[in-house]
Coordinates of N, CA and C in Angstrom, one line a residue:
M19 N 1.1 -0.9 0.2 CA 0.2 -0.1 0.2 C 0.9 1.2 -0.3
K20 N 0.4 2.5 -0.9 CA 0.9 3.2 -0.8 C 1.4 4.3 -0.2
T21 N 2.6 4.9 0.4 CA 2.2 6.0 2.0 C 1.8 7.6 1.1
S22 N 0.8 8.5 1.3 CA 0.5 9.8 0.9 C 1.7 10.7 1.4
P23 N 2.0 11.2 1.3 CA 3.0 12.2 1.5 C 2.6 13.3 2.4
V24 N 3.0 13.5 3.6 CA 3.1 14.7 4.7 C 3.2 15.7 4.0
K25 N 2.4 16.7 4.1 CA 1.9 17.6 4.0 C 2.9 18.9 4.4
A26 N 4.2 19.2 4.6 CA 4.0 20.9 5.2 C 3.2 21.9 5.9
S27 N 2.9 21.8 7.1 CA 2.4 22.6 8.1 C 3.1 24.3 7.0
A28 N 2.2 25.3 6.9 CA 2.8 26.6 6.6 C 3.3 27.0 7.1
G29 N 4.7 27.8 7.3 CA 5.5 28.6 7.3 C 6.6 27.5 8.8
A30 N 6.6 26.2 8.1 CA 7.1 25.3 8.9 C 7.9 24.9 7.7
A31 N 8.1 25.3 6.4 CA 8.9 24.6 5.7 C 10.5 24.4 5.2
G32 N 10.5 22.9 5.6 CA 12.5 23.2 5.3 C 12.4 22.8 6.8
H33 N 11.3 22.5 7.9 CA 12.0 21.6 9.7 C 10.8 20.9 9.5
P34 N 11.6 19.5 10.1 CA 10.9 18.2 10.6 C 10.1 18.6 10.7
A35 N 9.2 17.6 10.5 CA 7.2 17.4 10.7 C 7.3 17.4 12.0
G36 N 6.9 17.9 13.1 CA 6.7 17.6 13.7 C 7.2 18.6 14.6
S37 N 8.3 19.6 14.6 CA 9.2 20.1 15.3 C 8.7 21.7 15.8
A38 N 9.2 22.5 16.2 CA 8.0 24.1 17.0 C 9.4 24.7 15.3
A39 N 7.4 25.4 15.0 CA 8.3 26.3 14.3 C 9.2 27.4 14.4
S40 N 10.8 27.9 13.9 CA 11.3 28.9 13.8 C 10.6 30.3 14.4
P41 N 11.6 30.9 15.4 CA 10.9 32.2 15.4 C 10.8 33.0 15.0
A42 N 10.4 34.1 15.1 CA 10.2 35.4 13.8 C 11.3 36.0 13.7
R43 N 11.0 36.0 12.5 CA 12.8 37.0 11.9 C 12.5 38.5 12.7
R44 N 13.7 39.0 13.3 CA 14.2 40.2 13.4 C 13.9 40.8 12.2
P45 N 13.5 42.4 12.6 CA 13.5 43.2 11.7 C 15.3 43.8 11.2
V46 N 15.3 44.0 10.0 CA 16.8 44.7 10.0 C 16.9 46.1 10.0
P47 N 17.6 46.1 10.5 CA 17.6 47.9 11.3 C 17.8 48.9 10.2
Q48 N 17.4 49.3 10.5 CA 17.9 50.8 9.4 C 18.2 52.0 9.7
A49 N 19.2 52.5 8.8 CA 19.7 53.9 9.3 C 19.7 55.2 9.1
A50 N 19.0 56.1 10.8 CA 18.0 56.7 11.1 C 18.3 57.4 10.0
Q51 N 17.4 58.4 9.8 CA 16.7 58.6 8.2 C 17.3 60.8 8.9
V52 N 17.3 60.7 8.5 CA 18.1 62.6 7.7 C 17.0 63.0 7.8
P53 N 16.2 64.6 9.0 CA 15.6 65.0 7.9 C 15.6 66.1 6.6
A54 N 14.9 66.0 5.6 CA 15.1 66.7 4.1 C 15.3 68.4 5.2
H55 N 16.3 69.0 4.0 CA 16.4 70.5 3.7 C 16.8 70.9 5.5
V56 N 17.4 70.4 6.3 CA 17.8 71.2 6.7 C 19.3 70.8 6.5
P57 N 19.9 72.2 7.3 CA 20.8 73.5 6.6 C 22.2 73.2 7.4
E58 N 23.2 72.7 6.9 CA 23.9 72.5 7.8 C 25.0 73.9 8.7
K59 N 25.1 74.1 10.6 CA 25.0 75.4 11.0 C 26.8 76.2 10.9
A60 N 26.5 76.5 10.2 CA 28.5 77.2 9.9 C 28.9 77.1 10.6
P61 N 30.2 77.3 11.3 CA 30.9 76.7 11.8 C 30.9 78.4 13.3
H62 N 30.9 79.6 12.1 CA 31.0 80.6 12.9 C 30.0 81.4 14.0
E63 N 28.2 80.6 12.6 CA 27.7 81.1 13.4 C 26.8 79.5 15.1
A64 N 27.7 78.3 14.5 CA 27.5 77.4 15.8 C 28.3 78.0 16.9
A65 N 29.8 79.3 16.6 CA 29.8 79.6 18.2 C 30.2 80.8 18.2
R66 N 28.7 81.5 17.9 CA 28.2 82.5 18.3 C 28.5 83.4 19.4
H67 N 28.3 84.3 20.1 CA 27.9 84.3 21.6 C 26.4 84.6 21.4
P68 N 25.6 83.7 22.8 CA 24.5 82.9 23.0 C 23.2 84.4 23.3
D69 N 24.1 86.2 23.1 CA 23.0 87.1 22.7 C 22.6 87.4 21.0
A70 N 23.5 86.9 20.7 CA 24.1 87.6 19.2 C 22.8 87.2 18.6
G71 N 22.4 88.6 17.9 CA 20.6 88.0 17.0 C 20.3 87.2 18.0
S72 N 19.9 87.4 18.8 CA 18.3 87.1 19.2 C 17.6 88.1 20.3
V73 N 16.4 88.0 21.4 CA 15.9 88.8 21.2 C 15.0 87.9 22.6
E74 N 14.6 88.7 23.6 CA 14.2 88.5 25.0 C 12.9 88.7 25.3
T75 N 12.2 87.2 25.3 CA 10.8 87.2 25.0 C 10.0 88.2 26.9
S76 N 8.7 88.3 26.6 CA 8.1 89.0 27.8 C 8.5 88.1 28.9
G77 N 8.6 86.3 29.1 CA 9.2 85.4 29.8 C 10.6 85.3 30.0
G78 N 11.2 85.7 29.2 CA 12.7 85.9 30.0 C 13.3 85.1 28.7
K79 N 13.5 84.3 28.1 CA 13.5 83.5 27.8 C 14.4 84.1 25.8
N80 N 15.6 83.9 25.8 CA 16.1 84.4 23.8 C 15.6 83.3 22.7
V81 N 15.0 83.2 21.8 CA 15.0 82.7 21.1 C 15.7 83.8 20.0
E82 N 15.7 82.7 18.7 CA 16.7 83.0 17.8 C 15.8 83.8 16.8
Q83 N 16.6 85.0 16.6 CA 15.7 86.4 15.5 C 15.7 85.9 14.3
S84 N 14.7 85.7 13.7 CA 14.4 85.3 13.0 C 13.5 86.2 12.2
G85 N 13.9 87.7 10.7 CA 13.1 88.2 10.6 C 12.7 89.3 11.2
A86 N 11.4 90.3 12.0 CA 11.3 91.0 12.2 C 11.0 90.5 14.0
P87 N 11.3 90.4 14.6 CA 10.5 89.9 16.3 C 9.0 90.0 16.2
A88 N 9.1 88.6 16.9 CA 7.3 88.4 17.0 C 6.8 89.5 18.2
S89 N 5.6 89.7 18.1 CA 4.6 90.2 19.6 C 5.4 90.0 20.2
G90 N 6.0 91.0 21.1 CA 5.7 91.0 23.2 C 6.8 90.8 23.1
T91 N 8.4 90.0 22.4 CA 9.4 91.0 22.0 C 9.8 91.7 22.0
R92 N 11.7 92.3 22.5 CA 11.9 93.0 22.8 C 13.8 93.3 22.2
R93 N 14.7 93.1 21.6 CA 15.7 93.3 21.3 C 16.5 93.3 22.2
K94 N 17.6 93.0 21.8 CA 18.6 92.7 23.3 C 19.7 93.9 23.4
K95 N 19.9 94.9 24.0 CA 21.6 96.5 23.2 C 22.0 95.1 23.4
A96 N 23.0 96.0 22.9 CA 24.4 95.0 22.6 C 25.9 95.7 23.7
P97 N 26.3 94.8 23.7 CA 27.1 95.5 25.3 C 27.6 96.7 24.5
V98 N 28.4 97.1 23.7 CA 29.1 98.3 23.3 C 27.6 99.0 24.3
Q99 N 26.3 98.8 23.5 CA 25.6 99.7 23.5 C 25.7 100.2 25.1
V100 N 25.4 99.0 25.8 CA 25.1 99.3 27.4 C 26.8 99.7 28.2
R101 N 27.1 99.9 27.7 CA 28.9 100.1 27.8 C 28.6 101.8 28.3
A102 N 28.3 102.3 27.2 CA 28.1 103.6 26.2 C 27.1 104.7 28.0
Q103 N 25.9 103.6 27.4 CA 25.0 103.7 28.5 C 24.9 104.4 29.8
L104 N 26.0 103.2 30.0 CA 26.2 103.2 31.8 C 26.9 105.3 31.6
L105 N 28.9 104.8 30.7 CA 29.3 105.7 31.5 C 29.0 107.6 30.9
Q106 N 27.3 107.2 30.3 CA 26.8 108.7 29.8 C 26.1 108.9 31.0
A107 N 25.4 107.8 31.7 CA 24.8 108.3 32.7 C 25.8 108.2 34.3
A108 N 26.5 107.8 34.5 CA 27.7 107.9 35.6 C 27.9 108.7 35.2
S109 N 28.6 109.7 34.2 CA 28.9 111.0 33.7 C 27.7 112.0 34.6
D110 N 26.4 112.6 33.4 CA 25.6 113.2 34.2 C 25.9 112.7 36.0
I111 N 25.4 111.9 36.7 CA 25.3 112.2 37.6 C 26.7 112.8 37.8
A112 N 28.0 112.7 37.8 CA 28.7 113.1 37.5 C 28.9 114.5 38.3
T113 N 28.7 114.9 37.3 CA 28.3 116.2 36.6 C 27.1 117.2 37.9
D114 N 26.4 116.9 37.9 CA 24.8 117.3 38.8 C 25.2 117.3 40.1
H115 N 25.7 116.1 40.5 CA 25.8 115.9 42.0 C 27.4 115.6 41.9
G116 N 28.3 115.7 41.8 CA 29.8 115.5 42.3 C 29.8 113.8 41.9
V117 N 31.3 113.4 42.4 CA 31.8 112.3 42.5 C 31.2 111.3 43.5
Q118 N 31.3 112.5 44.6 CA 30.6 111.2 45.9 C 28.9 110.5 45.7
A119 N 28.6 110.6 44.2 CA 27.4 110.5 44.3 C 27.3 109.6 42.9
V120 N 28.2 109.7 42.5 CA 28.3 108.0 41.5 C 28.1 106.4 42.2
T121 N 27.1 106.1 42.3 CA 27.0 104.8 42.9 C 27.0 103.7 42.3
L122 N 27.0 102.5 41.8 CA 26.6 101.0 41.5 C 25.0 101.5 41.1
D123 N 24.1 101.8 42.1 CA 23.0 100.9 42.1 C 22.6 102.9 41.2
A124 N 23.0 103.9 41.9 CA 22.5 104.9 41.5 C 22.7 105.1 39.3
V125 N 23.5 104.7 39.1 CA 23.4 104.5 37.8 C 23.6 103.1 37.1
A126 N 22.6 102.2 37.9 CA 22.2 101.6 36.5 C 20.9 101.7 36.3
E127 N 20.2 102.1 38.3 CA 18.7 103.1 37.5 C 19.0 104.4 36.4
R128 N 19.8 105.2 36.6 CA 19.6 106.0 36.0 C 19.7 105.4 34.2
A129 N 20.4 104.5 34.1 CA 21.0 104.0 32.6 C 19.8 103.5 32.3
G130 N 19.1 102.5 33.3 CA 17.0 101.8 32.3 C 18.4 100.4 32.7
V131 N 19.7 99.4 32.8 CA 19.5 99.0 33.2 C 19.7 98.2 35.1
T132 N 19.6 96.9 35.2 CA 20.0 95.8 36.2 C 21.2 96.6 36.7
K133 N 21.7 96.2 38.5 CA 22.6 96.1 39.0 C 23.8 94.6 38.4
G134 N 22.7 93.7 37.8 CA 24.5 93.1 37.5 C 24.5 93.2 35.9
A135 N 23.3 94.0 35.5 CA 24.6 94.3 33.6 C 25.2 95.0 33.8
L136 N 25.7 96.2 35.5 CA 26.3 97.1 35.2 C 27.5 96.2 35.2
Q137 N 27.4 95.4 37.1 CA 28.5 94.7 37.0 C 29.2 94.0 36.5
Y138 N 28.7 93.3 34.6 CA 28.9 92.9 33.3 C 30.5 93.8 33.2
H139 N 30.2 94.8 33.4 CA 31.3 96.0 32.9 C 32.0 96.7 33.5
F140 N 31.7 96.3 34.8 CA 32.1 97.5 35.9 C 31.8 96.2 36.9
A141 N 33.0 95.9 38.0 CA 32.9 94.9 38.6 C 32.3 96.3 40.2
N142 N 32.9 97.2 40.3 CA 32.6 97.9 41.1 C 32.8 99.1 41.0
K143 N 32.3 100.7 41.7 CA 32.8 102.1 41.4 C 34.0 102.0 41.3
Q144 N 35.1 102.0 41.5 CA 36.5 102.6 41.2 C 36.7 102.0 39.4
G145 N 36.3 100.9 39.3 CA 36.0 100.4 38.1 C 35.4 101.7 37.7
L146 N 34.2 101.9 37.4 CA 33.6 102.1 36.6 C 34.0 103.9 36.9
L147 N 34.9 105.3 37.8 CA 35.4 105.8 37.8 C 36.5 106.1 37.0
D148 N 37.1 105.1 37.2 CA 38.7 105.1 36.1 C 38.2 105.5 34.5
A149 N 37.2 104.2 34.3 CA 36.4 103.9 32.1 C 36.1 105.6 32.2
L150 N 35.5 106.2 33.1 CA 34.6 107.4 32.6 C 35.9 108.8 32.8
F151 N 36.5 108.4 34.2 CA 37.6 109.7 33.6 C 38.5 108.9 32.4
E152 N 38.2 107.7 32.2 CA 39.6 107.4 30.8 C 39.1 107.9 29.6
Q153 N 38.0 107.7 29.3 CA 37.4 108.5 28.5 C 36.9 109.8 27.8
T154 N 37.4 110.6 29.2 CA 37.0 112.0 29.2 C 38.4 112.3 28.5
L155 N 40.0 112.0 29.4 CA 40.4 112.0 28.8 C 41.0 112.1 27.4
E156 N 40.7 111.3 27.1 CA 40.5 110.7 25.7 C 40.0 111.7 24.7
R157 N 38.8 111.8 25.0 CA 37.9 112.7 24.6 C 38.5 114.4 24.4
F158 N 38.9 114.7 25.3 CA 39.7 116.3 25.6 C 41.2 116.2 24.8
D159 N 41.4 115.0 24.9 CA 43.5 114.5 23.9 C 42.8 114.4 22.2
A160 N 41.1 113.8 21.8 CA 41.3 114.2 21.0 C 40.8 115.2 20.6
Q161 N 40.1 116.5 21.5 CA 39.7 118.1 21.2 C 40.6 118.7 21.0
M162 N 42.7 118.5 21.6 CA 43.7 118.9 21.4 C 44.1 119.0 19.9
E163 N 43.9 117.5 19.8 CA 44.7 117.6 18.5 C 44.2 118.0 17.6
A164 N 42.8 118.1 17.8 CA 41.6 118.7 16.7 C 42.2 120.1 16.0
R165 N 42.0 120.5 17.3 CA 42.5 122.5 17.3 C 43.8 122.3 16.7
I166 N 45.0 121.9 17.0 CA 46.1 122.8 16.4 C 46.4 121.6 15.2
A167 N 45.4 121.1 15.0 CA 45.7 120.8 13.8 C 44.9 121.4 12.8
A168 N 44.2 122.4 12.9 CA 43.4 123.4 12.4 C 44.0 124.9 12.4
D169 N 44.9 124.6 13.5 CA 45.4 126.0 13.7 C 46.2 126.2 12.9
R170 N 46.1 127.8 12.3 CA 46.6 128.0 11.2 C 47.8 129.9 11.9
N171 N 47.7 129.4 12.4 CA 49.1 130.5 13.7 C 50.4 130.6 13.1
D172 N 51.2 131.0 14.6 CA 52.3 130.1 14.4 C 52.0 129.2 15.1
P173 N 53.3 127.8 14.8 CA 53.2 126.9 15.1 C 53.7 126.4 16.3
H174 N 54.7 127.1 17.0 CA 55.3 127.6 18.1 C 54.0 127.3 19.1
G175 N 53.5 128.0 18.6 CA 51.9 128.0 20.0 C 51.0 127.3 20.0
A176 N 50.8 126.7 19.0 CA 49.4 125.9 18.7 C 49.1 125.2 20.2
S177 N 50.4 124.7 20.2 CA 49.4 123.7 22.1 C 49.3 124.5 23.0
A178 N 49.8 125.4 22.8 CA 49.0 126.4 24.1 C 47.6 127.1 23.7
R179 N 47.3 127.1 22.7 CA 46.3 128.2 22.2 C 45.0 126.2 22.4
A180 N 45.3 126.1 21.9 CA 44.1 124.3 22.2 C 44.6 124.2 23.9
Y181 N 45.3 124.2 24.2 CA 44.7 123.6 25.8 C 44.1 125.0 26.2
L182 N 44.5 125.9 25.4 CA 43.2 127.4 26.5 C 41.8 127.4 25.9
H183 N 41.5 127.1 24.6 CA 40.0 127.0 23.9 C 39.8 125.7 24.4
S184 N 40.5 124.3 24.8 CA 39.9 123.5 25.1 C 39.4 123.6 26.6
T185 N 39.6 124.3 27.5 CA 39.8 124.4 29.2 C 38.6 125.4 29.3
I186 N 38.6 126.3 28.5 CA 38.4 128.0 29.1 C 37.4 128.5 27.2
D187 N 36.8 127.9 26.7 CA 36.5 128.4 25.2 C 35.0 127.7 25.1
E188 N 33.9 128.3 26.0 CA 32.7 128.1 26.8 C 31.7 128.4 24.7
T189 N 31.9 128.8 23.9 CA 31.1 128.3 22.4 C 31.7 127.8 22.5
S190 N 32.7 126.7 22.0 CA 32.5 125.1 22.0 C 32.9 124.9 22.9
P191 N 32.4 124.6 23.4 CA 33.0 123.2 24.8 C 33.0 122.0 24.4
A192 N 34.3 121.1 25.2 CA 33.7 119.4 24.3 C 33.2 119.3 25.6
A193 N 32.6 118.3 24.7 CA 31.7 117.1 25.4 C 31.9 117.0 26.5
S194 N 33.4 116.7 27.0 CA 33.4 115.5 28.2 C 34.2 117.2 28.7
T195 N 34.0 118.2 28.7 CA 35.0 118.9 30.0 C 34.2 119.4 31.3
N196 N 32.6 119.4 31.1 CA 32.1 119.3 32.4 C 32.8 117.8 33.6
V197 N 32.6 116.4 33.1 CA 33.4 115.9 33.4 C 34.8 115.8 33.7
L198 N 35.7 116.1 33.3 CA 36.9 116.9 33.6 C 36.9 117.5 34.6
R199 N 36.2 118.2 34.4 CA 35.8 119.6 35.4 C 36.3 118.6 36.9
V200 N 35.0 117.9 36.8 CA 34.7 116.5 38.2 C 36.1 116.2 38.5
L201 N 36.9 115.4 37.6 CA 37.6 114.3 38.1 C 38.6 115.8 38.4
V202 N 39.3 116.7 37.8 CA 40.2 117.9 38.7 C 39.6 117.9 39.9
A203 N 38.2 118.6 40.3 CA 38.0 119.1 41.6 C 38.3 117.1 42.3
A204 N 38.1 116.6 41.5 CA 38.3 114.8 43.1 C 39.8 114.9 42.7
M205 N 40.1 115.5 42.3 CA 42.4 115.1 42.4 C 42.5 115.7 43.6
M206 N 42.4 117.2 43.8 CA 42.7 118.3 44.9 C 42.3 117.5 46.4
T207 N 41.6 116.9 46.1 CA 41.0 116.0 47.6 C 41.4 114.4 47.3
D208 N 41.3 113.5 46.7 CA 41.4 112.3 47.0 C 43.1 111.9 45.8
P209 N 44.2 111.9 46.8 CA 45.5 111.2 46.5 C 45.4 110.5 45.3
E210 N 44.8 109.3 45.3 CA 45.4 108.1 44.4 C 44.1 108.6 43.3
I211 N 42.9 109.2 43.2 CA 42.5 109.4 42.0 C 43.6 111.0 41.0
R212 N 45.0 111.6 42.0 CA 45.6 112.6 41.8 C 46.3 111.5 41.0
E213 N 47.3 111.0 41.9 CA 48.1 109.6 41.1 C 47.5 109.1 39.8
R214 N 46.6 108.9 40.0 CA 46.7 107.5 39.0 C 46.2 108.5 37.4
H215 N 45.2 109.6 38.1 CA 45.3 110.2 36.5 C 46.3 111.4 36.5
S216 N 46.8 111.9 36.9 CA 47.4 113.1 37.0 C 48.8 112.9 35.7
A217 N 49.1 112.3 35.6 CA 49.6 111.7 34.4 C 49.5 111.9 32.6
P218 N 48.1 111.2 32.4 CA 48.1 112.1 30.9 C 48.1 113.3 30.5
M219 N 46.9 113.7 32.3 CA 47.1 114.9 31.5 C 48.4 116.1 31.2
R220 N 49.9 115.6 31.6 CA 50.7 115.9 32.0 C 51.2 116.4 30.5
K221 N 51.7 115.7 29.8 CA 51.1 116.2 28.1 C 50.9 117.1 28.0
W222 N 50.0 117.2 28.3 CA 49.4 119.1 28.0 C 50.0 120.1 27.8
T223 N 50.1 120.1 29.1 CA 51.0 121.0 29.8 C 52.9 121.2 29.9
R224 N 53.3 120.4 28.7 CA 54.9 120.2 29.2 C 55.3 121.0 28.8
P225 N 56.7 122.0 29.0 CA 57.6 123.2 28.6 C 57.3 122.1 26.8
D226 N 56.9 123.7 25.9 CA 57.7 123.4 25.0 C 59.2 123.6 24.4
P227 N 59.3 122.7 23.5 CA 61.4 122.4 23.5 C 61.3 123.9 22.8
L228 N 61.2 124.8 22.9 CA 61.6 125.8 22.8 C 62.8 126.8 23.7
P229 N 63.5 127.8 23.1 CA 64.8 128.5 24.4 C 63.2 129.4 25.4
L230 N 64.4 129.5 26.2 CA 63.9 129.7 28.3 C 62.8 131.0 27.9
E231 N 63.2 131.6 26.9 CA 62.4 132.8 27.1 C 60.4 131.9 26.6
H232 N 60.5 131.7 25.1 CA 60.0 131.2 25.0 C 58.7 130.3 25.7
A233 N 59.5 129.4 25.9 CA 59.1 128.1 26.6 C 58.1 129.2 28.4
A234 N 59.2 129.5 28.6 CA 58.6 130.3 29.5 C 57.2 130.9 29.8
R235 N 57.5 131.7 27.9 CA 56.0 132.1 27.8 C 54.8 131.5 27.8
L236 N 54.7 130.5 26.6 CA 53.4 129.3 26.7 C 53.5 128.6 27.8
M237 N 54.1 128.8 28.7 CA 53.9 128.1 30.4 C 53.0 129.0 30.9
I238 N 53.3 130.1 30.9 CA 51.9 131.2 31.3 C 51.1 131.4 30.7
C239 N 50.4 131.4 29.8 CA 49.1 130.8 28.9 C 48.6 129.6 30.1
R240 N 49.4 128.6 29.9 CA 48.7 127.9 30.3 C 48.4 127.6 31.2
L241 N 49.0 128.4 32.0 CA 48.7 128.5 33.9 C 47.7 129.3 34.2
V242 N 47.4 130.8 33.3 CA 46.6 131.2 32.8 C 45.8 130.5 32.7
A243 N 45.7 129.6 31.9 CA 44.3 129.6 31.6 C 43.6 128.3 32.7
D244 N 44.9 127.7 33.2 CA 44.6 127.0 34.4 C 43.4 127.9 35.4
G245 N 44.0 128.6 34.8 CA 44.0 129.4 36.7 C 42.2 130.1 36.2
L246 N 42.0 130.4 34.8 CA 40.3 131.0 34.5 C 39.6 129.3 35.0
W247 N 39.8 128.4 34.6 CA 39.5 127.0 34.7 C 39.1 127.0 36.1
I248 N 40.1 127.1 36.7 CA 39.1 126.3 38.4 C 38.4 127.7 38.7
S249 N 39.3 128.5 38.2 CA 38.0 129.7 38.7 C 36.3 129.5 38.5
D250 N 36.4 129.0 37.4 CA 35.3 128.5 36.7 C 34.4 127.4 37.7
L251 N 35.7 127.1 38.0 CA 34.7 125.3 38.5 C 35.2 125.7 40.2
L252 N 34.9 126.6 40.7 CA 35.0 127.3 42.3 C 33.8 127.9 42.4
G253 N 33.8 129.4 41.0 CA 33.1 130.0 41.0 C 33.1 131.4 41.7
Y254 N 34.3 131.1 41.9 CA 34.2 132.4 42.7 C 34.8 134.0 42.6
Q255 N 34.8 133.9 40.9 CA 34.7 134.9 39.9 C 33.6 134.6 39.5
N256 N 33.3 136.5 39.5 CA 32.5 137.1 38.3 C 32.8 138.1 36.8
L257 N 33.9 137.2 36.6 CA 34.0 138.0 35.4 C 32.8 138.7 34.1
S258 N 32.6 140.2 33.9 CA 32.0 140.1 33.5 C 31.8 139.3 31.5
P259 N 31.1 139.9 30.3 CA 32.2 138.5 29.4 C 32.9 139.3 28.6
E260 N 33.2 140.9 28.8 CA 33.8 141.6 28.1 C 34.7 140.8 28.8
L261 N 35.0 141.4 29.5 CA 36.5 141.6 30.8 C 37.4 140.0 30.2
R262 N 36.2 139.1 30.2 CA 37.1 137.6 29.5 C 37.5 137.3 29.3
D263 N 36.3 138.3 27.7 CA 37.2 138.0 26.3 C 37.9 138.6 26.3
E264 N 38.1 139.4 26.6 CA 39.9 140.6 26.7 C 41.5 139.3 27.5
V265 N 40.7 138.9 28.1 CA 41.6 138.4 29.2 C 41.7 136.8 28.1
V266 N 41.2 136.3 27.4 CA 41.1 135.7 27.0 C 42.3 135.7 25.2
R267 N 41.6 137.1 25.3 CA 42.3 137.5 23.5 C 43.7 138.0 23.6
Q268 N 44.3 138.6 24.6 CA 45.6 138.9 25.9 C 46.5 137.7 25.5
I269 N 45.9 136.0 26.0 CA 46.5 135.3 26.6 C 47.4 134.5 24.9
E270 N 45.6 134.9 24.5 CA 46.1 134.1 22.6 C 46.7 134.9 22.0
R271 N 47.5 136.5 22.0 CA 48.7 136.9 22.3 C 49.5 136.7 22.1
M272 N 50.0 136.4 22.9 CA 51.0 136.2 23.6 C 51.2 134.8 23.8
T273 N 50.4 133.6 23.2 CA 51.3 132.4 21.7 C 51.9 132.7 20.9
V274 N 51.7 133.9 20.2 CA 52.5 134.4 18.7 C 53.5 134.8 19.9
L275 N 55.4 133.9 18.7 CA 55.6 134.4 19.4 C 56.9 135.1 18.8
E276 N 58.3 136.3 19.2 CA 57.7 136.4 18.1 C 59.0 136.2 16.8
R277 N 59.7 136.2 16.4 CA 59.8 135.9 15.0 C 61.7 136.9 14.5

């Protein structure tokens, strides 16, 4: 008698009859899919300062700036702009109320920033004052150089004339003149401030490399300018405009050396 062939059950092909079915096949891992159209950041973009190109939301979070800022956001100020605001606030307070009134709290409030933002730029009051006075001296020095370059009179007296007008010419005062007066007043009473900031000022009043008689005359002009300036600072002289103009005119005439 012929034996009927045993039909293998579906899914068990290739295995002996009655054996257990083979375990399910493991899925072949696929490569991680990369989202399409994602541009790679340039190195300079990935390393930039976290505040650069961002805005601060009303909740205090920074979000990447893309075109116009969204509603309810405000642009963060650049560090250079904040530093300039702080120095201007310190300048205003020093001019109006004196150096003793320049405190971190007062400057931060006037500049409209937090005290922490101020201390990011200036750790303490001394650092703030040093930066303010250094900026003032740089501006005065720039004004001196500009006046000397524009002077068309006797070149030997150009430096003395520039000093005269940079200190006492009220028709075209330097933006830093008031702060410079505050600095000079502070130098009179504070030896540390005097020692720290007197060196840059000496180059404006150093003797000219001229024969003794001429060098002495130009030094007299500078000292008279100092006297007028200190008089204005302390407010004890009430010169009429006519008398003051004549004093300045005679000083100018002294700076033109004989040929």
